[in-house]
C-alpha cells in the first residue's frame, strides 16, 4: 500500500525551481502531496517544472490545491516581497515549506576575481536567501502559521570538510556565500523556533546539473578521485535525467531533536 502522502496539507515554495536540484525537490515534494509554488528567475523554466508536477502552469497562479509558477529575481528585495505576496494571493495562505534553492557560480581564482563576480554570487546565494527567508518568516508569523524553511548551502560551504582539503579552488565567492547560508540559517532557527518555524541548511555534494556543466573536465576528474563520506541517495530522477549524487546535511536543528535527522530524510523531515 502506498505510504500516506506526508505533505498533503503543505504548500511548498521552491526558488530555483527551474534548475536541476530545485526541479527535483519540487517533483519530490509534489509526490508527497504538497501543492507547489515553483519560482525561478527563468519563468519559462518554472512553468516547465509545474508541468512536471501535473498542475496548470501559469504565472497568474492556479486555484488552491494545484501548482503554480512564479517568476522572480530573489536577489532583489522588492521582487522577493512581491513573490510572497503573489504566492499568498494565489493560494490564500503563506507557504508552509520554503526551500531556497536559487543559486549561481562565477568561478575564478582569487587573484583575478572581479568585484562584480564576487557581488553577483553573494547577492543571489546569500542575500537572496536572506530576502526570501525574511519575507517567508514575516508572512508565517503574521498569519500565526508554523512552517519549515530549508536553505540549500553546499558541501563547499562547510567550515571543515571531511577530507584533508578545505574549501574549493576557484570558489572564494561561492564558498563564502554557502558558509554564510549556514550561519544565517542557524541564527534564524534560534529566532524563529519560538514562532513554530524550523530552519535547516542542506549541503549537497556534487550533483550533475546545468550548474556543474561549466566545470573543466580535468577538475571533474580530480573531484571523482576525492573520497566522499556523503550519503548517497536513491532518489528523484527529473525529466532531464538529473539525479542526486550525494546529499549531506550539516546543520540540522529541527525543533524535535537536532542531530537525529538522517540526511536522506532531512529534506522531507524538515518540511
Ligand atoms: C564530503 C563530500 C565530498 C563530495 C565529493 C567531493 C567533491 C568536492 C567538490 C564538490 C563540488 C560541489 C560544488 C557545488 O556547490 C556546485 C558547484 O559549485 S559546481 C562548480 C565547482 N567549481 C569548481 O570546482 C571550480 C573549477 N575550476 C574552474 O572553473 C577553473 O579552473 C577556473 C577557476 C575558472 C580557473 O580557470 P583557468 O582556466 O584560469 O585555470 P585552469 O582551469 O586551467 O586551472 C588551473 C589549475 O587549477 C586546477 N584547478 C582548478 N579548479 C580546481 C578545483 N576546484 N579543484 C582542484 N584543482 C582545480 C586545474 O586542475 C589546473 O591544474 P593543472 O595546472 O594541474 O592543470
Ligand atoms: N549541483 C551541485 O553540485 C550543487 C552542490 C551543492 C549545492 N548546490 C546548490 O544547489 C542549488 C541549485 O543548484 P543546481 O545545481 O540545481 O543549479 P542550476 O543552475 O541547475 O539551478 C539553479 C536555478 O536557480 C535559478 N536562479 C539563478 N539566479 C536566480 C535568481 N536571482 N532568482 C531566482 N532564481 C535564480 C536559475 O535560473 C536556475 O534555474 C544552488 O544554490 C547551488 O549552489 C548545487
Short mmCIF file of C-alpha atoms and ligand atoms in Angstrom, two decimals:
data_model
loop_
_atom_site.label_atom_id
_atom_site.label_comp_id
_atom_site.label_asym_id
_atom_site.label_seq_id
_atom_site.Cartn_x
_atom_site.Cartn_y
_atom_site.Cartn_z
CA UNK A 1 0.00 0.00 0.00
CA UNK A 2 1.39 3.43 -0.92
CA UNK A 3 2.63 5.40 2.08
CA UNK A 4 0.23 8.21 3.14
CA UNK A 5 1.06 11.49 1.42
CA UNK A 6 3.12 13.07 4.18
CA UNK A 7 2.81 16.60 2.80
CA UNK A 8 -0.79 16.62 1.56
CA UNK A 9 -1.65 19.79 3.52
CA UNK A 10 1.60 21.60 2.74
CA UNK A 11 2.21 24.46 0.33
CA UNK A 12 5.84 24.33 -0.78
CA UNK A 13 7.58 27.34 -2.30
CA UNK A 14 10.83 26.36 -4.05
CA UNK A 15 13.12 29.02 -5.52
CA UNK A 16 15.47 27.97 -8.31
CA UNK A 17 12.70 25.50 -9.17
CA UNK A 18 13.56 25.68 -12.86
CA UNK A 19 17.01 24.20 -12.28
CA UNK A 20 18.36 20.75 -11.59
CA UNK A 21 18.10 20.39 -7.82
CA UNK A 22 15.15 22.77 -7.41
CA UNK A 23 13.17 20.84 -10.00
CA UNK A 24 14.00 17.53 -8.35
CA UNK A 25 12.92 18.90 -4.96
CA UNK A 26 9.68 20.29 -6.42
CA UNK A 27 8.85 16.93 -8.03
CA UNK A 28 9.56 15.04 -4.81
CA UNK A 29 7.54 17.37 -2.59
CA UNK A 30 4.59 17.20 -5.00
CA UNK A 31 4.86 13.42 -4.98
CA UNK A 32 4.43 13.60 -1.21
CA UNK A 33 1.22 15.59 -1.68
CA UNK A 34 2.40 19.19 -1.39
CA UNK A 35 0.93 21.95 -3.53
CA UNK A 36 3.84 23.53 -5.36
CA UNK A 37 4.80 27.17 -5.91
CA UNK A 38 7.73 26.94 -8.31
CA UNK A 39 9.75 30.13 -8.61
CA UNK A 40 12.68 30.91 -10.86
CA UNK A 41 14.44 33.86 -12.48
CA UNK A 42 13.60 31.96 -15.66
CA UNK A 43 9.82 31.96 -15.62
CA UNK A 44 9.58 29.53 -18.52
CA UNK A 45 11.73 27.03 -16.64
CA UNK A 46 9.48 27.40 -13.60
CA UNK A 47 6.45 26.69 -15.75
CA UNK A 48 8.17 23.62 -17.19
CA UNK A 49 8.66 22.36 -13.64
CA UNK A 50 4.98 22.90 -12.85
CA UNK A 51 4.09 20.84 -15.91
CA UNK A 52 6.07 18.02 -14.31
CA UNK A 53 4.01 18.39 -11.14
CA UNK A 54 0.82 17.91 -13.10
CA UNK A 55 -0.57 21.36 -12.42
CA UNK A 56 -1.74 24.10 -14.80
CA UNK A 57 1.45 26.17 -15.21
CA UNK A 58 0.63 29.81 -15.03
CA UNK A 59 2.29 32.94 -13.67
CA UNK A 60 -1.11 34.24 -12.61
CA UNK A 61 -1.29 31.34 -10.20
CA UNK A 62 -3.77 28.49 -10.02
CA UNK A 63 -6.70 27.56 -7.80
CA UNK A 64 -5.87 26.23 -4.35
CA UNK A 65 -4.55 22.69 -4.38
CA UNK A 66 -3.00 22.92 -7.80
CA UNK A 67 0.52 24.04 -8.55
CA UNK A 68 1.70 27.39 -9.88
CA UNK A 69 4.76 29.02 -11.42
CA UNK A 70 6.21 32.39 -10.43
CA UNK A 71 8.99 34.48 -11.94
CA UNK A 72 11.22 36.46 -9.57
CA UNK A 73 14.82 37.55 -9.04
CA UNK A 74 15.38 36.55 -5.40
CA UNK A 75 18.36 38.90 -5.10
CA UNK A 76 16.07 41.89 -5.50
CA UNK A 77 14.25 42.94 -2.29
CA UNK A 78 11.05 44.13 -3.95
CA UNK A 79 10.82 41.00 -6.07
CA UNK A 80 11.23 38.71 -3.05
CA UNK A 81 8.49 40.61 -1.19
CA UNK A 82 6.18 40.51 -4.22
CA UNK A 83 6.85 36.79 -4.64
CA UNK A 84 5.48 36.01 -1.18
CA UNK A 85 2.52 38.34 -1.79
CA UNK A 86 1.75 36.61 -5.10
CA UNK A 87 2.00 33.13 -3.56
CA UNK A 88 -0.37 34.10 -0.74
CA UNK A 89 -2.79 35.72 -3.19
CA UNK A 90 -2.70 32.61 -5.36
CA UNK A 91 -3.15 30.00 -2.61
CA UNK A 92 -4.87 32.12 0.08
CA UNK A 93 -2.19 31.15 2.61
CA UNK A 94 1.55 31.54 3.15
CA UNK A 95 3.82 28.67 2.09
CA UNK A 96 4.35 26.23 4.97
CA UNK A 97 7.54 24.91 3.37
CA UNK A 98 10.08 27.27 1.79
CA UNK A 99 13.12 25.81 0.01
CA UNK A 100 15.67 28.39 -1.16
CA UNK A 101 17.48 26.66 -3.96
CA UNK A 102 18.25 29.54 -6.36
CA UNK A 103 21.99 29.87 -6.79
CA UNK A 104 24.78 30.72 -9.21
CA UNK A 105 28.53 30.31 -9.60
CA UNK A 106 31.02 32.80 -11.05
CA UNK A 107 34.17 30.78 -10.55
CA UNK A 108 37.58 32.48 -10.77
CA UNK A 109 40.82 32.34 -8.84
CA UNK A 110 41.02 34.92 -6.08
CA UNK A 111 43.95 36.67 -7.72
CA UNK A 112 41.82 37.51 -10.74
CA UNK A 113 38.30 37.57 -9.32
CA UNK A 114 36.37 40.68 -10.26
CA UNK A 115 34.34 42.58 -7.70
CA UNK A 116 31.32 42.05 -9.95
CA UNK A 117 31.72 38.25 -9.81
CA UNK A 118 32.00 38.47 -6.03
CA UNK A 119 28.97 40.75 -5.71
CA UNK A 120 26.75 38.69 -8.04
CA UNK A 121 27.34 35.39 -6.21
CA UNK A 122 26.83 36.93 -2.77
CA UNK A 123 23.71 38.76 -3.99
CA UNK A 124 21.97 35.61 -5.25
CA UNK A 125 23.31 32.86 -3.00
CA UNK A 126 23.35 34.72 0.32
CA UNK A 127 21.34 37.95 0.11
CA UNK A 128 18.69 36.11 -1.93
CA UNK A 129 18.28 33.59 0.87
CA UNK A 130 18.13 36.40 3.43
CA UNK A 131 15.37 38.16 1.46
CA UNK A 132 13.26 35.05 0.85
CA UNK A 133 13.73 33.73 4.39
CA UNK A 134 12.74 37.12 5.84
CA UNK A 135 9.68 37.55 3.60
CA UNK A 136 8.52 33.99 4.25
CA UNK A 137 9.05 34.27 8.00
CA UNK A 138 7.16 37.59 8.11
CA UNK A 139 4.23 36.02 6.26
CA UNK A 140 4.14 32.98 8.55
CA UNK A 141 4.49 34.96 11.79
CA UNK A 142 1.82 37.49 10.81
CA UNK A 143 -0.60 34.68 9.95
CA UNK A 144 0.31 32.67 13.05
CA UNK A 145 1.21 29.63 10.94
CA UNK A 146 4.07 27.21 11.65
CA UNK A 147 6.49 26.42 8.87
CA UNK A 148 9.77 24.96 7.71
CA UNK A 149 12.49 26.92 5.93
CA UNK A 150 15.17 24.90 4.15
CA UNK A 151 18.16 26.71 2.70
CA UNK A 152 20.43 24.99 0.22
CA UNK A 153 24.07 25.56 1.06
CA UNK A 154 26.85 23.31 -0.31
CA UNK A 155 29.49 20.92 0.94
CA UNK A 156 31.87 23.69 -0.20
CA UNK A 157 30.43 25.98 2.43
CA UNK A 158 31.30 23.64 5.24
CA UNK A 159 33.84 25.22 7.58
CA UNK A 160 35.66 21.93 7.99
CA UNK A 161 35.35 19.35 5.22
CA UNK A 162 35.64 15.68 5.94
CA UNK A 163 38.67 15.13 3.74
CA UNK A 164 42.09 16.77 4.04
CA UNK A 165 41.14 19.77 1.87
CA UNK A 166 39.04 22.73 2.99
CA UNK A 167 37.08 24.91 0.56
CA UNK A 168 37.33 24.66 -3.22
CA UNK A 169 39.77 26.30 -5.64
CA UNK A 170 38.18 29.00 -7.81
CA UNK A 171 35.26 29.48 -5.45
CA UNK A 172 36.15 32.03 -2.78
CA UNK A 173 32.92 33.88 -3.60
CA UNK A 174 30.76 30.77 -3.75
CA UNK A 175 32.27 29.18 -0.63
CA UNK A 176 31.77 32.42 1.31
CA UNK A 177 28.15 32.60 0.20
CA UNK A 178 27.44 28.99 1.14
CA UNK A 179 29.17 29.23 4.52
CA UNK A 180 27.08 32.36 5.09
CA UNK A 181 23.91 30.42 4.37
CA UNK A 182 24.76 28.03 7.21
CA UNK A 183 25.33 30.86 9.67
CA UNK A 184 22.20 32.73 8.56
CA UNK A 185 20.06 29.59 8.87
CA UNK A 186 21.34 28.61 12.29
CA UNK A 187 20.71 32.12 13.64
CA UNK A 188 17.27 32.28 12.01
CA UNK A 189 16.46 28.93 13.63
CA UNK A 190 17.20 30.41 17.06
CA UNK A 191 14.92 33.39 16.42
CA UNK A 192 12.05 31.66 14.63
CA UNK A 193 11.76 28.50 16.70
CA UNK A 194 9.52 30.33 19.19
CA UNK A 195 7.11 31.00 16.28
CA UNK A 196 6.97 27.33 15.33
CA UNK A 197 9.17 27.87 12.28
CA UNK A 198 12.00 25.38 11.78
CA UNK A 199 15.11 26.32 9.77
CA UNK A 200 17.62 23.89 8.33
CA UNK A 201 20.54 24.02 5.89
CA UNK A 202 21.12 21.21 3.44
CA UNK A 203 24.60 20.77 1.93
CA UNK A 204 24.54 18.71 -1.26
CA UNK A 205 27.75 17.19 -2.56
CA UNK A 206 28.47 17.08 -6.30
CA UNK A 207 25.27 16.70 -8.32
CA UNK A 208 25.31 16.79 -12.11
CA UNK A 209 23.13 19.74 -13.16
CA UNK A 210 23.47 22.74 -15.52
CA UNK A 211 25.49 24.44 -12.76
CA UNK A 212 28.22 21.79 -12.88
CA UNK A 213 28.41 21.67 -16.65
CA UNK A 214 30.83 24.61 -16.58
CA UNK A 215 33.42 22.71 -14.54
CA UNK A 216 36.50 21.81 -16.65
CA UNK A 217 36.81 18.05 -17.19
CA UNK A 218 40.27 17.93 -15.65
CA UNK A 219 38.78 19.34 -12.44
CA UNK A 220 35.88 16.91 -12.53
CA UNK A 221 38.41 14.08 -12.85
CA UNK A 222 40.07 15.30 -9.65
CA UNK A 223 36.74 15.55 -7.84
CA UNK A 224 35.79 12.00 -8.64
CA UNK A 225 39.03 10.83 -7.06
CA UNK A 226 38.17 12.51 -3.79
CA UNK A 227 36.76 10.26 -1.14
CA UNK A 228 33.36 11.22 -0.02
CA UNK A 229 31.53 10.32 3.11
CA UNK A 230 28.40 11.96 1.80
CA UNK A 231 25.32 9.86 1.95
CA UNK A 232 24.18 8.64 -1.41
CA UNK A 233 20.53 8.87 -2.13
CA UNK A 234 18.41 6.69 -4.33
CA UNK A 235 16.01 9.49 -5.17
CA UNK A 236 14.31 11.55 -7.75
CA UNK A 237 15.12 11.49 -11.44
CA UNK A 238 13.84 14.55 -13.25
CA UNK A 239 12.82 14.71 -16.87
CA UNK A 240 16.32 15.90 -17.79
CA UNK A 241 17.83 12.93 -16.02
CA UNK A 242 19.42 14.92 -13.21
CA UNK A 243 19.94 12.70 -10.23
CA UNK A 244 21.02 13.33 -6.73
CA UNK A 245 24.57 12.06 -6.33
CA UNK A 246 25.01 12.78 -2.70
CA UNK A 247 23.40 14.83 -0.06
CA UNK A 248 24.81 15.87 3.25
CA UNK A 249 23.01 17.71 5.99
CA UNK A 250 25.28 19.89 8.03
CA UNK A 251 23.23 21.90 10.45
CA UNK A 252 20.17 20.02 11.43
CA UNK A 253 18.35 21.98 14.07
CA UNK A 254 14.88 20.56 13.92
CA UNK A 255 12.95 21.61 16.98
CA UNK A 256 12.42 17.96 17.69
CA UNK A 257 15.95 16.87 18.38
CA UNK A 258 18.94 18.29 16.49
CA UNK A 259 21.22 15.69 15.02
CA UNK A 260 18.65 12.93 14.87
CA UNK A 261 17.78 13.58 11.25
CA UNK A 262 19.48 11.27 8.84
CA UNK A 263 20.45 13.08 5.63
CA UNK A 264 18.22 11.17 3.23
CA UNK A 265 15.11 12.16 5.17
CA UNK A 266 16.29 15.55 6.37
CA UNK A 267 14.83 17.39 3.42
CA UNK A 268 11.44 15.72 3.85
CA UNK A 269 11.58 15.57 7.61
CA UNK A 270 12.24 19.30 7.63
CA UNK A 271 9.13 20.02 5.57
C1 LIG B 1 32.39 15.20 1.73
C2 LIG B 1 31.69 15.18 0.41
C3 LIG B 1 32.65 15.29 -0.76
C4 LIG B 1 31.92 15.16 -2.12
C5 LIG B 1 32.83 14.65 -3.20
C6 LIG B 1 33.98 15.62 -3.46
C7 LIG B 1 33.52 16.80 -4.34
C8 LIG B 1 34.20 18.10 -3.93
C9 LIG B 1 33.70 19.28 -4.71
C10 LIG B 1 32.18 19.32 -4.71
C11 LIG B 1 31.70 20.40 -5.65
C12 LIG B 1 30.27 20.78 -5.36
C13 LIG B 1 30.10 22.25 -5.65
C14 LIG B 1 28.68 22.61 -5.77
O1 LIG B 1 28.29 23.50 -4.77
C15 LIG B 1 28.28 23.17 -7.15
C16 LIG B 1 29.39 23.96 -7.78
O2 LIG B 1 29.87 24.91 -7.25
S1 LIG B 1 29.91 23.34 -9.30
C17 LIG B 1 31.28 24.42 -9.67
C18 LIG B 1 32.54 23.98 -8.94
N1 LIG B 1 33.63 24.82 -9.39
C19 LIG B 1 34.94 24.47 -9.29
O3 LIG B 1 35.29 23.45 -8.71
C20 LIG B 1 35.94 25.39 -9.95
C21 LIG B 1 36.50 24.66 -11.16
N2 LIG B 1 37.60 25.45 -11.80
C22 LIG B 1 37.33 26.30 -12.82
O4 LIG B 1 36.20 26.54 -13.22
C23 LIG B 1 38.55 26.95 -13.44
O5 LIG B 1 39.68 26.23 -13.07
C24 LIG B 1 38.74 28.42 -13.01
C25 LIG B 1 38.68 28.55 -11.51
C26 LIG B 1 37.65 29.27 -13.65
C27 LIG B 1 40.12 28.91 -13.47
O6 LIG B 1 40.24 28.62 -14.84
P1 LIG B 1 41.67 28.79 -15.55
O7 LIG B 1 41.47 28.46 -16.98
O8 LIG B 1 42.25 30.09 -15.15
O9 LIG B 1 42.61 27.67 -14.88
P2 LIG B 1 42.51 26.08 -15.12
O10 LIG B 1 41.08 25.66 -15.26
O11 LIG B 1 43.48 25.69 -16.17
O12 LIG B 1 43.02 25.54 -13.70
C28 LIG B 1 44.41 25.76 -13.35
C29 LIG B 1 44.80 24.61 -12.46
O13 LIG B 1 43.98 24.63 -11.26
C30 LIG B 1 43.32 23.38 -11.13
N3 LIG B 1 42.00 23.59 -10.53
C31 LIG B 1 41.11 24.50 -10.93
N4 LIG B 1 40.00 24.41 -10.17
C32 LIG B 1 40.21 23.38 -9.29
C33 LIG B 1 39.42 22.78 -8.25
N5 LIG B 1 38.18 23.23 -7.96
N6 LIG B 1 39.92 21.75 -7.54
C34 LIG B 1 41.18 21.32 -7.83
N7 LIG B 1 42.00 21.83 -8.81
C35 LIG B 1 41.48 22.87 -9.53
C36 LIG B 1 43.21 22.84 -12.52
O14 LIG B 1 43.01 21.46 -12.47
C37 LIG B 1 44.51 23.27 -13.10
O15 LIG B 1 45.51 22.37 -12.68
P3 LIG B 1 46.71 21.96 -13.66
O16 LIG B 1 47.51 23.22 -13.78
O17 LIG B 1 47.37 20.84 -12.95
O18 LIG B 1 46.06 21.58 -14.96
N1 LIG B 2 24.85 20.91 -8.42
C1 LIG B 2 25.65 20.77 -7.37
O1 LIG B 2 26.64 20.02 -7.38
C2 LIG B 2 25.37 21.53 -6.11
C3 LIG B 2 26.02 21.11 -4.95
C4 LIG B 2 25.78 21.81 -3.77
C5 LIG B 2 24.90 22.87 -3.76
N2 LIG B 2 24.29 23.25 -4.89
C6 LIG B 2 23.35 24.38 -4.80
O2 LIG B 2 22.05 23.90 -5.13
C7 LIG B 2 21.27 24.97 -5.70
C8 LIG B 2 20.73 24.53 -7.05
O3 LIG B 2 21.82 24.24 -7.85
P1 LIG B 2 21.67 23.45 -9.25
O4 LIG B 2 22.85 22.58 -9.37
O5 LIG B 2 20.30 22.91 -9.36
O6 LIG B 2 21.87 24.67 -10.27
P2 LIG B 2 21.05 25.06 -11.57
O7 LIG B 2 21.88 26.10 -12.25
O8 LIG B 2 20.60 23.85 -12.29
O9 LIG B 2 19.71 25.74 -10.96
C9 LIG B 2 19.78 26.99 -10.34
C10 LIG B 2 18.46 27.70 -10.65
O10 LIG B 2 18.43 28.93 -9.93
C11 LIG B 2 17.88 29.92 -10.79
N3 LIG B 2 18.34 31.25 -10.39
C12 LIG B 2 19.58 31.75 -10.54
N4 LIG B 2 19.62 33.02 -10.10
C13 LIG B 2 18.37 33.31 -9.64
C14 LIG B 2 17.78 34.45 -9.06
N5 LIG B 2 18.47 35.57 -8.88
N6 LIG B 2 16.47 34.40 -8.71
C15 LIG B 2 15.75 33.25 -8.92
N7 LIG B 2 16.25 32.14 -9.47
C16 LIG B 2 17.56 32.17 -9.82
C17 LIG B 2 18.40 29.54 -12.18
O11 LIG B 2 17.58 30.12 -13.19
C18 LIG B 2 18.31 28.02 -12.13
O12 LIG B 2 17.09 27.55 -12.62
C19 LIG B 2 22.22 26.16 -5.80
O13 LIG B 2 22.03 27.00 -4.68
C20 LIG B 2 23.61 25.52 -5.74
O14 LIG B 2 24.57 26.41 -5.23
C21 LIG B 2 24.50 22.62 -6.08
#
